[in-house]
């Protein structure tokens, strides 16, 4: 039922987008109700999440079938490349907002609170410095040390960048075993990273007193590492899908943009982590 | 004249088994359908936001509190701003992009037709969350469209709904922008090099880049509001080492490129309309492209001019002041080029051209008051007065909105297959152009005299100008009903439009029949 126009594949009418809109409507309403302890919020949020999942599976399933059916030409492939590049750029800017908040707090807000008339009139005795929970909170916390778990996590993610590239080489040279092993290792490293990150969060809350409420340090720490962790989770899911498709024999040495898109995304998540390691954990 | 006998049914060329009725619009992947949806969505939101503006002007008709209480007044100004920016101007421009970009570059459709559908259908969701919050306990958001903490941290449930509405609207904008950028970069017909693209396409490419760069920053900013409100973080709380001013920095890092998102496509529309009715090619095409790009780049380093009064080092004030004044150079290039295009042109004044010429004059007034406000010492006097309100309504109403009107009058023949009723159009133009100045020009005087914005009551000395502005506002509001009439009339019938509806029109969109068939450029045209 689709149109073939000058080679560029134009999909027919699709119900997946409105399913996605319905999902986000439910999720937004549900989350709002949940935040305000109103009844039905959890259920509505769960419904929204389920609908979103169904939509993603259905929509990407469509795309995969069309691709396998040979409907996409080189120009469609280029569209996907442009689209993914712009998407990753938008993700970079999303993280930029939170890194901006971190740098602003460290370079401008905290020194300002600890100097001049502010410290004399409003916060006597506040010395500032970093990390800090600010001048007005009772929260005592220990910051997360860089050279423990975070360093191991850095090693894990950097290795996963190597394994996914190794898998890509395998794919391009038609070595199926190398492709599958490389992808499986990448997934394993990603999951191991997430496990350690969960352990670190528990450690922060239980032993260190480092919580979301621990001033601007806790806020930037958890929002930056949390959104990064969310992206690693999404990336790991994408890698699993790619692994499944590799097992099904979907990729050819000269035609495998889905693989490349996921590996671009994975490298992006990697780079964000390096910045996190330097500016959140280390310096 | 029998219009229907010769008019091809735009649906006749759809595929067998394609959904009809409501399902067609819900599931469509056609750029023309989706463009139409965007434009009608903008029209409905314009009615909602416009009614709010009318209520505001009714309250300000005379001093004292008459019809709305201060709490509701604050909700009205906040919602009016959010709706007009995110619900009217941006969707209307995206509607133009959907209709025109594939037609102008000779592409069969947008690069991602399904995602195109989702970009649109997220907007009614965001709109419903935002407008629905009006009816919740405590009412809608009332802290201004800029959502500054700490005020924004203190509101009720509607504040969280608004945050989610902005997330969803942002996702819609980002997907729409990725789609448009990819379409322009990858779907051009053979021979359509970048420097042969119509200027409307260029301005949208640069707008898409701005959208992708700054909408995620807004998402980050409102996410921090969400966690500060509900999850105990202290981004914007000095007690925790945070800073409410930090929100303003992040917000305006989004906000200033956003105002160019609201005006660059307008430049593109005007650059299509003026050459057509001056019957001359656009003067200085290449300089227009470079000027647009310069404006976009500069937009990232001027955000501080929105915050001159919050306290910032003098060096920073000077930097933001000079960087802002610098934007006058590329903008001046544009105005010069439009005037030079008209110079010794063989001009006629169809309604589209009337709105375009009015745009050049009145947008320039808004640009000049922007220069006044860019100067830090002056801005410290004028911050948060009606002078600011006058400034941004000149650039957004007589600028962005008038360009949308020019675009509607210009491309309606292509969309509907019928010529516009020029007599009604002229009535619409003259009523709008006169009343809009009666509405907004006195606000300059009110601001210079010190009347603060976002206040439902005011001192007696402001009464006369407020009354004049309100009267202008009522006429302007009522005049827009004429536009609806013109559009409906044009859809239903009228003189048949040729493929090339205007004598002086150039470009690929005028090589396809009017109305444009459901699918165009299935085989890409050759561009010489």
PDB file of C-alpha atoms in Angstrom, chain A residues 1-22 24-25 27-29 31-33 35-36 38 52 55-56 59 62-63 66 72 74-84 86-87 89-91 93-98 100-102 104-105 108-110 112-113 123 126 132-137 212-220 223 227, chain B residues 15-19 23-24 26-29 108-115 117-118 120-123 125 128-129 155-158 160-161 164-165 167-168 171 174 177-178 181-182 185-190 205 208-209 212-214 216-221 223-224 226-235 237-243 245-246 249-250 253 300 519 521-524:
ATOM      1  CA  UNK A   1       0.000   0.000   0.000  1.00  0.00           C
ATOM      2  CA  UNK A   2       3.021   2.210   0.120  1.00  0.00           C
ATOM      3  CA  UNK A   3       4.185   4.446  -2.639  1.00  0.00           C
ATOM      4  CA  UNK A   4       7.336   3.985  -4.571  1.00  0.00           C
ATOM      5  CA  UNK A   5       8.326   7.404  -5.788  1.00  0.00           C
ATOM      6  CA  UNK A   6      11.522   7.891  -7.650  1.00  0.00           C
ATOM      7  CA  UNK A   7      13.100   5.305  -5.409  1.00  0.00           C
ATOM      8  CA  UNK A   8      12.494   7.097  -2.131  1.00  0.00           C
ATOM      9  CA  UNK A   9      10.302   4.902   0.045  1.00  0.00           C
ATOM     10  CA  UNK A  10       7.243   6.682   1.439  1.00  0.00           C
ATOM     11  CA  UNK A  11       5.444   4.729   4.140  1.00  0.00           C
ATOM     12  CA  UNK A  12       1.656   4.392   4.037  1.00  0.00           C
ATOM     13  CA  UNK A  13      -0.607   5.739   6.769  1.00  0.00           C
ATOM     14  CA  UNK A  14       0.436   4.456  10.181  1.00  0.00           C
ATOM     15  CA  UNK A  15      -1.331   4.289  13.511  1.00  0.00           C
ATOM     16  CA  UNK A  16       1.873   4.066  15.588  1.00  0.00           C
ATOM     17  CA  UNK A  17       2.416   7.815  15.996  1.00  0.00           C
ATOM     18  CA  UNK A  18      -1.006   8.390  17.589  1.00  0.00           C
ATOM     19  CA  UNK A  19      -0.434   5.371  19.817  1.00  0.00           C
ATOM     20  CA  UNK A  20       2.759   7.127  20.906  1.00  0.00           C
ATOM     21  CA  UNK A  21       0.880  10.365  21.557  1.00  0.00           C
ATOM     22  CA  UNK A  22      -1.702   8.498  23.620  1.00  0.00           C
ATOM     23  CA  UNK A  24       2.793  10.167  26.393  1.00  0.00           C
ATOM     24  CA  UNK A  25      -0.534  11.709  27.382  1.00  0.00           C
ATOM     25  CA  UNK A  27       2.431   8.974  31.094  1.00  0.00           C
ATOM     26  CA  UNK A  28       2.379  12.734  31.694  1.00  0.00           C
ATOM     27  CA  UNK A  29      -0.989  12.655  33.460  1.00  0.00           C
ATOM     28  CA  UNK A  31       3.301  11.034  36.543  1.00  0.00           C
ATOM     29  CA  UNK A  32       1.588  14.255  37.632  1.00  0.00           C
ATOM     30  CA  UNK A  33      -1.018  12.381  39.655  1.00  0.00           C
ATOM     31  CA  UNK A  35       3.786  13.169  42.207  1.00  0.00           C
ATOM     32  CA  UNK A  36       0.774  14.649  43.978  1.00  0.00           C
ATOM     33  CA  UNK A  38      -3.525  11.243  43.776  1.00  0.00           C
ATOM     34  CA  UNK A  52       4.946   3.436  24.549  1.00  0.00           C
ATOM     35  CA  UNK A  55       4.448   1.569  19.960  1.00  0.00           C
ATOM     36  CA  UNK A  56       8.247   1.307  19.861  1.00  0.00           C
ATOM     37  CA  UNK A  59       7.053   1.042  14.819  1.00  0.00           C
ATOM     38  CA  UNK A  62       7.735  -1.861  10.678  1.00  0.00           C
ATOM     39  CA  UNK A  63      11.017  -0.188   9.850  1.00  0.00           C
ATOM     40  CA  UNK A  66      10.611  -2.573   5.309  1.00  0.00           C
ATOM     41  CA  UNK A  72      15.096   1.363   1.329  1.00  0.00           C
ATOM     42  CA  UNK A  74      20.766   4.651  -0.615  1.00  0.00           C
ATOM     43  CA  UNK A  75      18.943   7.934  -0.170  1.00  0.00           C
ATOM     44  CA  UNK A  76      16.734   6.549   2.600  1.00  0.00           C
ATOM     45  CA  UNK A  77      19.926   5.276   4.227  1.00  0.00           C
ATOM     46  CA  UNK A  78      21.382   8.784   4.070  1.00  0.00           C
ATOM     47  CA  UNK A  79      18.224  10.191   5.653  1.00  0.00           C
ATOM     48  CA  UNK A  80      18.676   7.828   8.577  1.00  0.00           C
ATOM     49  CA  UNK A  81      22.293   8.934   8.927  1.00  0.00           C
ATOM     50  CA  UNK A  82      21.348  12.614   8.971  1.00  0.00           C
ATOM     51  CA  UNK A  83      18.466  11.939  11.346  1.00  0.00           C
ATOM     52  CA  UNK A  84      20.597  10.019  13.824  1.00  0.00           C
ATOM     53  CA  UNK A  86      20.871  15.440  14.490  1.00  0.00           C
ATOM     54  CA  UNK A  87      19.302  13.340  17.244  1.00  0.00           C
ATOM     55  CA  UNK A  89      23.363  16.520  18.625  1.00  0.00           C
ATOM     56  CA  UNK A  90      20.088  17.214  20.453  1.00  0.00           C
ATOM     57  CA  UNK A  91      21.168  14.781  23.186  1.00  0.00           C
ATOM     58  CA  UNK A  93      22.604  19.818  24.083  1.00  0.00           C
ATOM     59  CA  UNK A  94      20.385  18.149  26.685  1.00  0.00           C
ATOM     60  CA  UNK A  95      23.456  17.152  28.691  1.00  0.00           C
ATOM     61  CA  UNK A  96      24.915  20.598  28.066  1.00  0.00           C
ATOM     62  CA  UNK A  97      22.085  22.093  30.154  1.00  0.00           C
ATOM     63  CA  UNK A  98      23.072  19.996  33.163  1.00  0.00           C
ATOM     64  CA  UNK A 100      26.052  24.181  32.408  1.00  0.00           C
ATOM     65  CA  UNK A 101      24.265  24.015  35.755  1.00  0.00           C
ATOM     66  CA  UNK A 102      27.251  22.195  37.284  1.00  0.00           C
ATOM     67  CA  UNK A 104      27.591  27.675  36.946  1.00  0.00           C
ATOM     68  CA  UNK A 105      27.163  26.363  40.482  1.00  0.00           C
ATOM     69  CA  UNK A 108      29.700  31.395  40.006  1.00  0.00           C
ATOM     70  CA  UNK A 109      26.901  30.513  42.447  1.00  0.00           C
ATOM     71  CA  UNK A 110      28.857  28.902  45.303  1.00  0.00           C
ATOM     72  CA  UNK A 112      29.277  34.169  45.239  1.00  0.00           C
ATOM     73  CA  UNK A 113      27.434  32.801  48.280  1.00  0.00           C
ATOM     74  CA  UNK A 123      25.322  33.152  55.465  1.00  0.00           C
ATOM     75  CA  UNK A 126      29.916  29.763  55.028  1.00  0.00           C
ATOM     76  CA  UNK A 132      29.130  21.604  49.021  1.00  0.00           C
ATOM     77  CA  UNK A 133      25.544  21.141  50.106  1.00  0.00           C
ATOM     78  CA  UNK A 134      25.202  24.895  50.350  1.00  0.00           C
ATOM     79  CA  UNK A 135      25.100  27.268  53.300  1.00  0.00           C
ATOM     80  CA  UNK A 136      21.587  26.651  54.584  1.00  0.00           C
ATOM     81  CA  UNK A 137      21.165  22.876  54.748  1.00  0.00           C
ATOM     82  CA  UNK A 212      19.154  14.176  45.762  1.00  0.00           C
ATOM     83  CA  UNK A 213      18.601  16.616  48.612  1.00  0.00           C
ATOM     84  CA  UNK A 214      22.299  17.053  49.398  1.00  0.00           C
ATOM     85  CA  UNK A 215      22.427  20.603  48.067  1.00  0.00           C
ATOM     86  CA  UNK A 216      23.618  21.552  44.629  1.00  0.00           C
ATOM     87  CA  UNK A 217      26.315  18.833  44.705  1.00  0.00           C
ATOM     88  CA  UNK A 218      23.741  16.086  45.230  1.00  0.00           C
ATOM     89  CA  UNK A 219      21.399  17.628  42.647  1.00  0.00           C
ATOM     90  CA  UNK A 220      24.002  17.893  39.894  1.00  0.00           C
ATOM     91  CA  UNK A 223      20.768  14.375  37.646  1.00  0.00           C
ATOM     92  CA  UNK A 227      20.394  10.828  32.979  1.00  0.00           C
TER      93      UNK A 227
ATOM     94  CA  UNK B  15      -4.149   4.953  -2.614  1.00  0.00           C
ATOM     95  CA  UNK B  16      -6.894   2.425  -2.588  1.00  0.00           C
ATOM     96  CA  UNK B  17      -7.738   1.478   0.955  1.00  0.00           C
ATOM     97  CA  UNK B  18      -6.162   4.599   2.438  1.00  0.00           C
ATOM     98  CA  UNK B  19      -8.032   5.624   5.597  1.00  0.00           C
ATOM     99  CA  UNK B  23      -8.585   8.077  10.609  1.00  0.00           C
ATOM    100  CA  UNK B  24      -7.040   9.730   7.569  1.00  0.00           C
ATOM    101  CA  UNK B  26      -4.829  10.619  12.611  1.00  0.00           C
ATOM    102  CA  UNK B  27      -2.652   8.274  10.586  1.00  0.00           C
ATOM    103  CA  UNK B  28      -1.564  10.368   7.624  1.00  0.00           C
ATOM    104  CA  UNK B  29       2.036  10.377   6.449  1.00  0.00           C
ATOM    105  CA  UNK B 108       8.310  13.593  -3.004  1.00  0.00           C
ATOM    106  CA  UNK B 109       7.597  14.158   0.712  1.00  0.00           C
ATOM    107  CA  UNK B 110       9.413  14.753   3.986  1.00  0.00           C
ATOM    108  CA  UNK B 111      12.353  12.486   4.799  1.00  0.00           C
ATOM    109  CA  UNK B 112      10.548  10.768   7.711  1.00  0.00           C
ATOM    110  CA  UNK B 113       6.807  10.799   6.958  1.00  0.00           C
ATOM    111  CA  UNK B 114       5.732   8.728   9.977  1.00  0.00           C
ATOM    112  CA  UNK B 115       7.788  10.780  12.417  1.00  0.00           C
ATOM    113  CA  UNK B 117       2.855  12.600  11.853  1.00  0.00           C
ATOM    114  CA  UNK B 118       4.054  12.067  15.425  1.00  0.00           C
ATOM    115  CA  UNK B 120       2.191  16.970  14.865  1.00  0.00           C
ATOM    116  CA  UNK B 121       0.091  14.663  17.020  1.00  0.00           C
ATOM    117  CA  UNK B 122       2.190  15.391  20.092  1.00  0.00           C
ATOM    118  CA  UNK B 123       1.113  19.024  19.915  1.00  0.00           C
ATOM    119  CA  UNK B 125      -1.410  16.381  23.726  1.00  0.00           C
ATOM    120  CA  UNK B 128      -4.488  19.675  26.218  1.00  0.00           C
ATOM    121  CA  UNK B 129      -2.188  19.338  29.243  1.00  0.00           C
ATOM    122  CA  UNK B 155       2.654  26.648  42.406  1.00  0.00           C
ATOM    123  CA  UNK B 156       0.320  23.660  42.442  1.00  0.00           C
ATOM    124  CA  UNK B 157      -0.390  20.687  40.211  1.00  0.00           C
ATOM    125  CA  UNK B 158      -0.795  22.709  37.024  1.00  0.00           C
ATOM    126  CA  UNK B 160       3.916  20.037  36.908  1.00  0.00           C
ATOM    127  CA  UNK B 161       1.452  19.504  34.062  1.00  0.00           C
ATOM    128  CA  UNK B 164       5.349  17.841  31.073  1.00  0.00           C
ATOM    129  CA  UNK B 165       3.506  19.765  28.360  1.00  0.00           C
ATOM    130  CA  UNK B 167       8.662  18.266  27.471  1.00  0.00           C
ATOM    131  CA  UNK B 168       6.172  16.849  24.977  1.00  0.00           C
ATOM    132  CA  UNK B 171       9.958  16.458  21.653  1.00  0.00           C
ATOM    133  CA  UNK B 174      12.943  18.448  17.925  1.00  0.00           C
ATOM    134  CA  UNK B 177      13.241  20.055  13.128  1.00  0.00           C
ATOM    135  CA  UNK B 178      15.244  16.858  12.520  1.00  0.00           C
ATOM    136  CA  UNK B 181      16.750  19.547   8.307  1.00  0.00           C
ATOM    137  CA  UNK B 182      17.121  16.025   6.910  1.00  0.00           C
ATOM    138  CA  UNK B 185      19.911  18.251   3.268  1.00  0.00           C
ATOM    139  CA  UNK B 186      19.022  14.960   1.596  1.00  0.00           C
ATOM    140  CA  UNK B 187      15.879  15.270  -0.511  1.00  0.00           C
ATOM    141  CA  UNK B 188      16.669  18.055  -2.956  1.00  0.00           C
ATOM    142  CA  UNK B 189      15.991  17.456  -6.629  1.00  0.00           C
ATOM    143  CA  UNK B 190      19.014  16.995  -8.904  1.00  0.00           C
ATOM    144  CA  UNK B 205      17.270  24.884   7.624  1.00  0.00           C
ATOM    145  CA  UNK B 208      15.802  23.677  12.423  1.00  0.00           C
ATOM    146  CA  UNK B 209      19.411  23.820  13.547  1.00  0.00           C
ATOM    147  CA  UNK B 212      17.679  21.067  17.699  1.00  0.00           C
ATOM    148  CA  UNK B 213      20.301  23.031  19.604  1.00  0.00           C
ATOM    149  CA  UNK B 214      18.101  24.764  22.165  1.00  0.00           C
ATOM    150  CA  UNK B 216      16.857  20.169  24.691  1.00  0.00           C
ATOM    151  CA  UNK B 217      18.269  22.953  26.859  1.00  0.00           C
ATOM    152  CA  UNK B 218      14.724  24.070  27.699  1.00  0.00           C
ATOM    153  CA  UNK B 219      13.869  20.455  28.483  1.00  0.00           C
ATOM    154  CA  UNK B 220      16.830  20.345  30.869  1.00  0.00           C
ATOM    155  CA  UNK B 221      15.802  23.608  32.519  1.00  0.00           C
ATOM    156  CA  UNK B 223      13.460  19.121  34.349  1.00  0.00           C
ATOM    157  CA  UNK B 224      15.466  20.921  37.019  1.00  0.00           C
ATOM    158  CA  UNK B 226      10.494  19.502  38.228  1.00  0.00           C
ATOM    159  CA  UNK B 227      13.093  17.961  40.539  1.00  0.00           C
ATOM    160  CA  UNK B 228      13.369  21.138  42.619  1.00  0.00           C
ATOM    161  CA  UNK B 229       9.598  21.147  43.002  1.00  0.00           C
ATOM    162  CA  UNK B 230       9.085  17.484  43.774  1.00  0.00           C
ATOM    163  CA  UNK B 231      12.266  15.550  44.454  1.00  0.00           C
ATOM    164  CA  UNK B 232      14.188  17.710  46.878  1.00  0.00           C
ATOM    165  CA  UNK B 233      16.983  19.038  44.666  1.00  0.00           C
ATOM    166  CA  UNK B 234      18.393  22.535  45.194  1.00  0.00           C
ATOM    167  CA  UNK B 235      19.339  23.761  41.741  1.00  0.00           C
ATOM    168  CA  UNK B 237      17.751  27.399  46.021  1.00  0.00           C
ATOM    169  CA  UNK B 238      20.600  29.416  47.550  1.00  0.00           C
ATOM    170  CA  UNK B 239      20.290  27.519  50.848  1.00  0.00           C
ATOM    171  CA  UNK B 240      21.520  24.435  49.010  1.00  0.00           C
ATOM    172  CA  UNK B 241      24.228  26.263  47.076  1.00  0.00           C
ATOM    173  CA  UNK B 242      22.034  26.739  44.009  1.00  0.00           C
ATOM    174  CA  UNK B 243      20.872  29.981  42.457  1.00  0.00           C
ATOM    175  CA  UNK B 245      19.462  33.315  38.586  1.00  0.00           C
ATOM    176  CA  UNK B 246      20.999  30.130  37.156  1.00  0.00           C
ATOM    177  CA  UNK B 249      20.793  31.868  32.373  1.00  0.00           C
ATOM    178  CA  UNK B 250      19.757  28.400  31.201  1.00  0.00           C
ATOM    179  CA  UNK B 253      20.269  30.374  26.524  1.00  0.00           C
ATOM    180  CA  UNK B 300      23.782  31.982  21.147  1.00  0.00           C
ATOM    181  CA  UNK B 519       1.624  13.447  -4.285  1.00  0.00           C
ATOM    182  CA  UNK B 521       7.457  15.203  -7.588  1.00  0.00           C
ATOM    183  CA  UNK B 522       7.197  11.420  -7.557  1.00  0.00           C
ATOM    184  CA  UNK B 523       9.804  11.808 -10.265  1.00  0.00           C
ATOM    185  CA  UNK B 524      12.251  14.509  -9.186  1.00  0.00           C
TER     186      UNK B 524
END
